[in-house]
């Protein structure tokens, strides 16, 4: 199997989707000729022509609205918002329109679009190149929200998202574009070519939306994570010297509750990890579900490790980012409870 | 040293308020027939003045004059008159139904009937409108069953939208009427996207976008214009300037500074202003813009100059912010009356036939209403099921919604 970075895997997914379905179109700011500021759409315009892959004006609302209009015509747009931090001008189109068109028209009009957005921190991106706004999407009825953590999943999930009949928010942790990252910023980063999940099948293959992956198995504690935090969780478990079930959620909505519940009932302990700010973050939903479904199996409170409730700072990057030290501390806390 | 002047803050105010004499003396109304009709492939630079004039066909005597006249047959005009009369009668009945508690809400079209009724007849089957909540004429003139509109308004057991949507926010793919949203202006750039899709696929269909004067202030108005212009999308961008956005006069959206049509010019989009109470002018101008779009010549912006005679909605009382008699003073008159007079001048219509037609239209509306009410009104009779509430959030119901549906006991 070929080795790919996450960028190459995402590009390959769009290439495959465009190759087998003329209705798939790709566009966004700098997504056409230049191939995207992260190179995710490189070569697609040359291969499929500028009516299938093109640059747009700098107007996020316009990008999403155009995609919605195209989807109601019958196309399957897969569009890019350059940074998740810049989706706010499009939020009205996403929440009031994309998410609800099927419901309000009783299925007469549907919105099979994918909105790709680079997300997450750990890159000295400061306040507007680091945010993790997933909770602003999972709170919206009618949206599906996906966060891949490796090239294999990124391709399989993106093809599944493009084929999906509903609007999908596809958040790509940009910190993982070139290699996995466990929060140890002082150590060299290994590229995806050295990682087993950098092996990506050619052609069409899908990772179904709504299924989590158990990254490692252990009986001491369950760690719920997604995106970059999957690798932080693994490192933290090693450093805390515990046998952890590390669950990569992959899709936040629909959520694979069965995998979570089975694991927490087995371990009796749960740590929830995300980069996004704590208060009303997706971790709150996870904690609530864990206590509703696993209360009598819990031997300690389910606790959350998350970004602080501040805007994402620049100089204080590693004080903000929930790295392995904070996560392993939390693991020891639930183990001792 | 020059003495510093203190700054002052400017808030536009309408010329008149309740109790004042209505005044439209600042509205410049060109003579009917005075505006030229360029060919559809004209260089947009050569018709910039059309954004500052008003294209009119019907003169004070009820005659159709000038280069925009002559496109419609007697039969087509009579049909147009009946559509407008039907919309007006429909509005009156539904307004009453709301007052009787049969529904929670209604919005009428009084004074604006010509805009959507005439535009609809300029489209081809398969074209798609992205309407606001005040273009039901697109449905009426498109032949959509009135009883289905009422079922939607009543949220009854036959409501095509299963009771999920507020009254008047209709949806019909088959009739080229995109699902209406409560969020203003969102549909404007969506129409552009639909048109882009038609061009991408090498189709022959065009889209029509709709917005009111007040909503042109929304960001999505700008988004639509820049996308439409950039991609030369086959779309007609309609602005219905009825002078009022609920209680705010058009000056709050900065009307009066140039025209709403003129905003297209900055994007290189040719823009026309049309007498929004002149069925013939609207049809001719719409046809022109639709033909431009269909010939791949790009978008056109049309400002329909009209007046919102009725209240904004059944929840609004205009006497709190404008003179009660303002609509009587509106210089472009009443669209139904003007077309009626024209047909009388053409000697294909008469006062008696008009009265008879009014009675017939009312009968049609009342029998549709009876039919709809057999299937329930908002608080009585048949209604959509609670199960319907959980359907169509997604194509397939995900596990969490199945759990919630079970909790709801359905």
XYZ file of C-alpha atoms in Angstrom, chain A residues 8 11-22 24 26 31-33 35 41-54 155 202-203:
36
model
C -1.897 13.525 0.286
C -6.170 15.099 -1.854
C -6.390 11.478 -2.972
C -9.891 11.186 -1.501
C -11.063 14.197 -3.521
C -9.282 12.893 -6.607
C -11.040 9.535 -6.288
C -14.413 11.171 -5.651
C -14.051 13.582 -8.575
C -12.873 10.796 -10.832
C -15.920 8.630 -10.323
C -18.610 11.319 -10.010
C -18.867 14.359 -12.297
C -18.288 16.378 -7.212
C -14.120 21.374 -5.168
C -8.106 25.969 -3.698
C -7.930 26.135 -7.499
C -4.806 26.983 -9.467
C -3.893 23.935 -4.915
C -6.258 20.378 -3.597
C -2.980 20.454 -5.531
C -3.313 19.244 -9.111
C -7.097 18.834 -9.036
C -7.760 21.861 -11.237
C -5.158 20.692 -13.755
C -6.685 17.223 -13.801
C -10.417 18.044 -13.769
C -10.573 21.561 -15.187
C -11.555 24.854 -13.653
C -15.276 24.106 -13.734
C -14.680 21.264 -11.263
C -12.023 22.843 -9.033
C -11.744 26.610 -8.732
C -9.129 9.382 3.097
C -5.548 3.181 -3.476
C -8.866 3.913 -5.131
